[in-house]
Amino acid sequence: MMPTFTSKPERPKCKSLSYREFQNAQTMVFAIEEINNRADILPGISLGYKIYDSCGSIEMALRASLSLVNGANGSQMPCQRTNTIQAIIAETSSTPTIAISATVGPLNLPVISHFATCACLSDRTKHPSFFRTIPSDYYQSQALAKLVKYFGWTWVGALCSDNDYGNNGMNTFIKAATEFGVCVEFSEAFFRTDPREEILRIVEILKKSSSKVIVAFVSYSDMDVLLGEVAQHNITGLQWIGSESWISDMNIATGKWQQILRGSMGFAIPKAEITGLKEFLIKLNSSSDIDLYKELWETIFQCKLPSQETAGSKIMCKGNESLNNVQNQYTDVTELQIANNVYKAVYAVAYALNSTISCSKWDTNQSKCLDEVNNTWQVLNALREVNFFTERREKVFFDKNGDPAARYDLLNWQQGEDGTTEFVKVGFYDASLQPGFQLSFNNISIVWAKNQHQVPVSVCSESCPTGTRKAVKKGKPVCCYDCIPCAEGEISNKTDSVMCLKCPPEFWSNKWRDTCVPKLVEFLSFEDVMGIILVLFSLLGVSFTLGIAVVFFVHKDTPIVKANNSELSFLLLFSLTLCFLCSLTFIGRPTEWSCMLRHTAFGITFVLCISCVLGKTIVVLMAFRATLPGSNVMKWFGPLQQRLSVITFTLLQFLICVLWLTISPPFPYMNMNYYQERIILECKLGSNFGFWAVLGYIGLLALLCFILAFLARKLPDNFNEAKFITFSMLIFCAVWITFIPAYVSSPGKFTVAVEIFAILASSFGLLFCIFAPKCYIILLRPEQNTKKHMMGK
């Protein structure tokens, strides 16, 4: 009904009596009577109390707190005189407690709550006189986040009560869960008094949700309303994770929707026992003069006491009713988590008073102290220093924020043998331990939703396997992602990697992109098909050269061998043999010595070879000039001069090679530029100038030889020696001119193959062009191997 603002609003009224709240109130009375009967605490001083029923209303809670401060009469146990209130124990929920604490805080009046868990109450600037015997929701929210992370649930839904308890607790949970990599699909707040349409909207969200785990930071009264609608829509299979407000509530656990919540899990205040409380609770009878007790009696037995007005269809109480056989939340002492907090709160006040009071007025007749404690700030300071053990050896103290030590039992809702729901302790959480040890589990198996024994899976995207990385979907939370394979050369060796790791330069990713393996080292080896072919051609060239040498040696006295300067011919054959053999140094794994040997051996042997050819060419030219009248040219280029020319030309190349090796020699080099997946092991030239100086010197001698042979090509000679030298030099120069671009552009081991091919091709060209015609005459045309035939022209 909307207010009209034409009359005063009606005072709120309590609709029903809560057995649990009444048990809490009776626990406070029990603790006070127990303390009054002890001689070691407050000797000679009796504690009194006033009880107000706020019915969960903020307005009624504030009215009650102001009545206590002002000393208004609302006492359930009248005292002989008006006493100063020393502490307020309240409330069961956070929102009324915040209002009470903010109101009486400036008066230095301590407020101790047994069930107000909002983390906001730890703010000493706003609540300087607040204490509690239940841990702050900050620790519970942290514990819930760690629980969700522990089971790998990265995609969860969240519900909370739309009050300080739920909103603050859920905000802390979401913040902690986000830090652990957990995503919240939705977060909805509601209150039990919301319109049914609002509750149905949340039910629809639950039905459409893809998350299988729901974290409910909800008070037990709000949870009761939500579950009624969830049951009507038959929403099952969800794994509920609850806060301490409802996870240990027997009314919910034994309700008609217990099947929906079977397998639920959450943190609760540890169980406790209070000796004598059961007997104290059931000794209540119908003869009490206190209205609240009469209301409890009538509510439990559904009857009307004779002193009360008869209303409705209730029958009159018979007078023989007894609480001994009653089983409800008031008489149940198996779950005393909250009642134990009330018990500890009363004792905390008693110990604080005990440390502040020193009696100066003693009534010897009644054995009572007549002093009054008027300074509440003394009690407030004493509460900050309280530190004691209960009869069950539970340590009670408050930290600088007025909070106790945060310890929780991890409960799992399991079906008992009789079909009822049982709270089974499967682990615990202790915030005082190191982070890695705060959450622990015992060996009791956990039952999940639908009585499953396998941990449910609640993720937005399946885990990315090794070899892939997570890529967040556009417009989605970070928990929703695609699994992208790592690129070549990158790996991820663990699941759910957010990035791929680049392999070191000498390694490459395997087929599955989960391990870096050494790159394949490539070089021209003797086992390669190409290497085998080149070796065969090299050995074939050596064989041909040795065969020709044998033929020349056998026929060394014949005119054709003598006419071709046998000494230079044998030296040329020797150098050609070395040329063929030096190609073998280019095959095999490059080492420091092989790299230096291959280029220097190649350079020196080829210069030796070209020097011999050059000598033969000069001999041909000089021979025909010597036949002219008065010519004495041959004495200037006789055998001695021929030897000296060969040695001189070769020595110059030797000096170039020595300088090259001294200044910047070739060395083995792992070339990773051509291919990403393999390494080309090659010989780095060291000094490019040295390499091209060696080749340039060879080219210079070859060009000189070619020019001289070309000039002598038309000289009279039956065996066309100058023509064959010209042709061999033409082949030699053509091979090495084409070698240069091929060498520069060929990748990897093909560079070496090109160089070997050039060596073999030019060597075969010299061998066949110069010696093949002579062998043909010697072996197949012996009749032409005569002095007469040679001098025919």
Short mmCIF file of C-alpha atoms in Angstrom, two decimals, residues 27-318:
data_model
loop_
_atom_site.label_atom_id
_atom_site.label_comp_id
_atom_site.label_asym_id
_atom_site.label_seq_id
_atom_site.Cartn_x
_atom_site.Cartn_y
_atom_site.Cartn_z
CA THR A 27 21.40 -18.70 24.69
CA MET A 28 22.18 -15.16 25.83
CA VAL A 29 20.02 -15.63 28.93
CA PHE A 30 21.70 -18.98 29.59
CA ALA A 31 25.18 -17.45 29.34
CA ILE A 32 24.22 -14.55 31.66
CA GLU A 33 22.81 -16.88 34.28
CA GLU A 34 25.91 -19.09 33.97
CA ILE A 35 28.19 -16.09 34.54
CA ASN A 36 26.10 -14.85 37.48
CA ASN A 37 26.56 -18.25 39.11
CA ARG A 38 30.34 -18.20 38.72
CA ALA A 39 32.65 -16.84 41.36
CA ASP A 40 35.67 -16.23 39.10
CA ILE A 41 33.97 -13.69 36.80
CA LEU A 42 32.39 -10.54 38.17
CA PRO A 43 32.21 -11.81 41.77
CA GLY A 44 29.37 -10.16 43.61
CA ILE A 45 28.00 -8.56 40.47
CA SER A 46 24.96 -9.80 38.59
CA LEU A 47 24.44 -9.12 34.93
CA GLY A 48 21.03 -8.05 33.74
CA TYR A 49 19.57 -7.87 30.30
CA LYS A 50 16.82 -6.49 28.12
CA ILE A 51 15.53 -8.34 25.07
CA TYR A 52 13.87 -6.62 22.12
CA ASP A 53 12.40 -8.36 19.09
CA SER A 54 13.35 -6.35 16.01
CA CYS A 55 11.71 -8.83 13.62
CA GLY A 56 14.53 -8.13 11.15
CA SER A 57 13.25 -4.57 10.69
CA ILE A 58 15.76 -1.73 10.59
CA GLU A 59 13.20 0.66 12.09
CA MET A 60 12.43 -1.64 15.01
CA ALA A 61 16.11 -2.39 15.56
CA LEU A 62 16.92 1.34 15.78
CA ARG A 63 13.95 1.95 18.09
CA ALA A 64 15.16 -0.86 20.36
CA SER A 65 18.75 0.39 20.46
CA LEU A 66 17.63 3.92 21.36
CA SER A 67 15.36 2.52 24.04
CA LEU A 68 18.33 0.66 25.52
CA VAL A 69 20.47 3.78 25.49
CA ASN A 70 17.74 5.94 27.00
CA GLY A 71 16.87 3.35 29.65
CA ALA A 72 13.28 2.88 28.53
CA ASN A 73 11.45 0.00 30.12
CA GLY A 74 11.42 -2.96 27.82
CA SER A 75 13.04 -5.40 30.15
CA GLN A 76 12.30 -9.07 30.11
CA MET A 77 14.03 -9.40 33.49
CA PRO A 78 13.21 -6.28 35.60
CA CYS A 79 16.09 -5.04 37.68
CA GLN A 80 15.77 -3.38 41.06
CA ARG A 81 17.01 -0.06 39.74
CA THR A 82 17.83 1.56 36.45
CA ASN A 83 21.26 0.41 35.33
CA THR A 84 23.47 1.72 32.54
CA ILE A 85 23.57 -0.45 29.42
CA GLN A 86 27.17 -1.66 28.97
CA ALA A 87 26.86 -3.42 25.60
CA ILE A 88 24.36 -4.37 22.93
CA ILE A 89 24.42 -7.84 21.40
CA ALA A 90 22.84 -7.49 17.98
CA GLU A 91 21.95 -8.25 15.23
CA THR A 92 21.42 -11.40 13.23
CA SER A 93 21.75 -9.62 9.88
CA SER A 94 24.13 -6.95 8.65
CA THR A 95 21.83 -4.11 7.59
CA PRO A 96 20.10 -3.56 10.98
CA THR A 97 23.47 -4.00 12.69
CA ILE A 98 25.00 -1.26 10.53
CA ALA A 99 22.16 1.07 11.55
CA ILE A 100 22.55 0.26 15.26
CA SER A 101 26.35 0.58 15.20
CA ALA A 102 26.24 3.90 13.37
CA THR A 103 23.70 5.22 15.89
CA VAL A 104 25.34 4.20 19.18
CA GLY A 105 28.96 4.28 17.98
CA PRO A 106 29.49 7.97 18.86
CA LEU A 107 28.34 7.12 22.42
CA ASN A 108 31.21 4.59 22.83
CA LEU A 109 28.63 1.89 23.49
CA PRO A 110 29.96 -1.49 22.31
CA VAL A 111 27.86 -3.41 19.80
CA ILE A 112 28.70 -7.10 19.48
CA SER A 113 27.05 -9.06 16.69
CA HIS A 114 26.85 -12.83 16.49
CA PHE A 115 25.85 -13.02 12.83
CA ALA A 116 26.40 -9.67 11.06
CA THR A 117 29.13 -10.56 8.58
CA CYS A 118 29.29 -7.55 6.26
CA ALA A 119 32.92 -6.59 5.65
CA CYS A 120 31.90 -2.92 5.81
CA LEU A 121 31.50 -3.25 9.60
CA SER A 122 35.29 -3.65 9.89
CA ASP A 123 35.71 0.01 8.98
CA ARG A 124 36.78 1.57 12.28
CA THR A 125 36.17 5.11 11.03
CA LYS A 126 32.44 4.37 10.64
CA HIS A 127 32.00 1.71 13.31
CA PRO A 128 34.48 2.46 16.11
CA SER A 129 32.60 0.50 18.79
CA PHE A 130 31.61 -2.56 16.76
CA PHE A 131 32.77 -6.12 17.51
CA ARG A 132 31.59 -9.50 16.33
CA THR A 133 32.10 -13.15 17.10
CA ILE A 134 31.56 -14.27 13.53
CA PRO A 135 34.20 -13.72 10.83
CA SER A 136 33.86 -10.93 8.31
CA ASP A 137 32.41 -11.77 4.93
CA TYR A 138 35.70 -10.63 3.46
CA TYR A 139 37.26 -13.91 4.54
CA GLN A 140 34.25 -15.95 3.48
CA SER A 141 34.26 -14.31 0.06
CA GLN A 142 37.96 -15.08 -0.28
CA ALA A 143 37.29 -18.66 0.79
CA LEU A 144 34.47 -19.06 -1.75
CA ALA A 145 36.69 -17.68 -4.52
CA LYS A 146 39.48 -20.11 -3.62
CA LEU A 147 36.98 -22.98 -3.51
CA VAL A 148 35.71 -22.14 -6.99
CA LYS A 149 39.26 -21.85 -8.30
CA TYR A 150 40.31 -25.11 -6.62
CA PHE A 151 37.76 -27.14 -8.58
CA GLY A 152 38.54 -25.39 -11.87
CA TRP A 153 35.20 -23.61 -12.20
CA THR A 154 36.04 -20.57 -14.30
CA TRP A 155 32.47 -19.78 -15.39
CA VAL A 156 29.97 -19.28 -12.56
CA GLY A 157 26.74 -17.48 -11.86
CA ALA A 158 26.24 -15.34 -8.76
CA LEU A 159 23.20 -14.48 -6.65
CA CYS A 160 23.10 -12.32 -3.55
CA SER A 161 20.66 -10.74 -1.17
CA ASP A 162 19.91 -7.15 -2.03
CA ASN A 163 21.19 -5.81 1.27
CA ASP A 164 24.49 -4.92 2.86
CA TYR A 165 25.25 -8.56 3.65
CA GLY A 166 24.71 -9.81 0.12
CA ASN A 167 25.98 -6.87 -1.92
CA ASN A 168 29.21 -6.37 0.02
CA GLY A 169 29.90 -10.09 0.21
CA MET A 170 29.30 -10.59 -3.50
CA ASN A 171 31.43 -7.60 -4.48
CA THR A 172 34.32 -9.02 -2.48
CA PHE A 173 33.78 -12.47 -4.01
CA ILE A 174 33.73 -11.15 -7.58
CA LYS A 175 36.90 -9.14 -6.98
CA ALA A 176 38.72 -12.14 -5.50
CA ALA A 177 37.39 -14.53 -8.15
CA THR A 178 38.53 -12.21 -10.93
CA GLU A 179 42.03 -12.20 -9.48
CA PHE A 180 41.96 -16.01 -9.60
CA GLY A 181 40.91 -16.01 -13.26
CA VAL A 182 37.25 -16.87 -12.61
CA CYS A 183 34.56 -15.17 -14.69
CA VAL A 184 31.07 -14.42 -13.42
CA GLU A 185 28.46 -14.97 -16.10
CA PHE A 186 25.81 -13.00 -14.23
CA SER A 187 25.42 -11.36 -10.83
CA GLU A 188 21.88 -10.71 -9.63
CA ALA A 189 20.61 -9.29 -6.35
CA PHE A 190 17.12 -9.82 -4.92
CA PHE A 191 15.23 -9.50 -1.67
CA ARG A 192 12.48 -11.64 -0.22
CA THR A 193 9.98 -8.77 -0.43
CA ASP A 194 10.62 -8.14 -4.12
CA PRO A 195 7.68 -8.61 -6.50
CA ARG A 196 7.27 -12.15 -7.80
CA GLU A 197 8.10 -10.92 -11.30
CA GLU A 198 11.58 -10.00 -10.12
CA ILE A 199 12.11 -13.45 -8.62
CA LEU A 200 10.84 -15.06 -11.83
CA ARG A 201 13.26 -12.95 -13.85
CA ILE A 202 16.14 -14.42 -11.86
CA VAL A 203 14.71 -17.92 -12.34
CA GLU A 204 14.73 -17.35 -16.13
CA ILE A 205 18.37 -16.29 -15.93
CA LEU A 206 19.17 -19.53 -14.11
CA LYS A 207 17.37 -21.56 -16.79
CA LYS A 208 19.23 -19.89 -19.66
CA SER A 209 22.59 -19.83 -17.97
CA SER A 210 25.45 -21.87 -19.42
CA SER A 211 27.31 -21.98 -16.10
CA LYS A 212 26.72 -25.07 -13.99
CA VAL A 213 27.89 -23.57 -10.69
CA ILE A 214 25.88 -20.93 -8.83
CA VAL A 215 27.44 -19.03 -5.94
CA ALA A 216 24.62 -17.84 -3.66
CA PHE A 217 25.62 -15.18 -1.14
CA VAL A 218 22.09 -15.08 0.15
CA SER A 219 20.49 -14.89 3.58
CA TYR A 220 18.48 -17.94 4.60
CA SER A 221 15.15 -16.06 4.47
CA ASP A 222 15.81 -14.80 0.93
CA MET A 223 17.00 -18.23 -0.17
CA ASP A 224 13.74 -19.73 1.03
CA VAL A 225 11.77 -17.46 -1.31
CA LEU A 226 14.00 -18.13 -4.31
CA LEU A 227 13.96 -21.90 -3.90
CA GLY A 228 10.18 -21.94 -3.95
CA GLU A 229 10.19 -20.56 -7.50
CA VAL A 230 13.18 -22.68 -8.59
CA ALA A 231 11.34 -25.82 -7.47
CA GLN A 232 8.21 -24.85 -9.41
CA HIS A 233 10.24 -24.50 -12.60
CA ASN A 234 12.04 -27.81 -11.95
CA ILE A 235 15.53 -26.36 -12.36
CA THR A 236 17.93 -29.16 -11.42
CA GLY A 237 21.53 -30.12 -12.07
CA LEU A 238 23.02 -26.87 -10.78
CA GLN A 239 25.89 -27.03 -8.33
CA TRP A 240 25.02 -24.59 -5.54
CA ILE A 241 27.81 -22.97 -3.54
CA GLY A 242 26.38 -21.28 -0.47
CA SER A 243 27.34 -18.71 2.12
CA GLU A 244 27.19 -19.47 5.82
CA SER A 245 23.75 -17.86 6.16
CA TRP A 246 21.89 -20.74 4.49
CA ILE A 247 24.37 -23.55 3.91
CA SER A 248 23.89 -24.83 7.47
CA ASP A 249 20.22 -23.91 7.85
CA MET A 250 18.16 -26.99 8.71
CA ASN A 251 14.89 -25.42 7.60
CA ILE A 252 16.17 -25.18 4.05
CA ALA A 253 17.94 -28.53 4.21
CA THR A 254 14.78 -30.33 5.32
CA GLY A 255 12.38 -28.36 3.12
CA LYS A 256 10.44 -29.73 0.19
CA TRP A 257 13.11 -28.54 -2.25
CA GLN A 258 16.01 -30.34 -0.63
CA GLN A 259 16.40 -32.48 -3.77
CA ILE A 260 17.30 -29.33 -5.73
CA LEU A 261 20.10 -28.51 -3.31
CA ARG A 262 21.44 -32.03 -2.82
CA GLY A 263 25.20 -31.88 -3.27
CA SER A 264 25.44 -28.20 -2.32
CA MET A 265 28.64 -27.00 -0.73
CA GLY A 266 29.66 -23.99 1.26
CA PHE A 267 31.39 -22.60 4.29
CA ALA A 268 29.79 -22.53 7.71
CA ILE A 269 30.78 -21.53 11.18
CA PRO A 270 32.33 -24.57 12.92
CA LYS A 271 30.02 -26.69 15.03
CA ALA A 272 30.03 -26.13 18.75
CA GLU A 273 28.62 -27.61 21.93
CA ILE A 274 27.31 -25.67 24.91
CA THR A 275 27.02 -27.83 27.98
CA GLY A 276 23.65 -27.50 29.70
CA LEU A 277 21.98 -25.46 26.97
CA LYS A 278 19.61 -28.25 25.92
CA GLU A 279 18.23 -28.61 29.43
CA PHE A 280 17.91 -24.84 29.75
CA LEU A 281 15.93 -24.56 26.53
CA ILE A 282 13.41 -27.27 27.34
CA LYS A 283 12.81 -26.26 30.96
CA LEU A 284 10.59 -23.46 29.68
CA ASN A 285 6.95 -23.98 30.68
CA SER A 286 3.56 -22.34 30.18
CA SER A 287 3.52 -20.69 33.59
CA SER A 288 6.00 -17.96 32.59
CA ASP A 289 4.82 -14.38 32.97
CA ILE A 290 6.92 -13.15 30.05
CA ASP A 291 4.82 -12.52 26.95
CA LEU A 292 7.56 -13.63 24.56
CA TYR A 293 7.76 -17.03 26.25
CA LYS A 294 4.00 -17.39 26.10
CA GLU A 295 4.06 -16.62 22.37
CA LEU A 296 6.73 -19.29 21.84
CA TRP A 297 4.65 -21.84 23.75
CA GLU A 298 1.53 -21.13 21.75
CA THR A 299 3.47 -21.20 18.47
CA ILE A 300 5.10 -24.56 19.18
CA PHE A 301 1.97 -26.37 20.41
CA GLN A 302 -0.54 -24.47 18.23
CA CYS A 303 -2.79 -23.74 21.18
CA LYS A 304 -3.94 -20.79 23.27
CA LEU A 305 -3.01 -20.29 26.91
CA PRO A 306 -5.91 -19.59 29.25
CA SER A 307 -4.67 -16.14 30.15
CA GLN A 308 -4.61 -15.08 26.52
CA GLU A 309 -7.53 -14.00 24.41
CA THR A 310 -8.89 -16.82 22.26
CA ALA A 311 -8.46 -16.02 18.59
CA GLY A 312 -9.18 -17.92 15.47
CA SER A 313 -9.57 -21.68 15.54
CA LYS A 314 -6.77 -22.39 18.03
CA ILE A 315 -7.69 -24.78 20.81
CA MET A 316 -6.90 -24.12 24.41
CA CYS A 317 -3.68 -25.51 25.82
CA LYS A 318 -4.24 -28.52 28.05
#
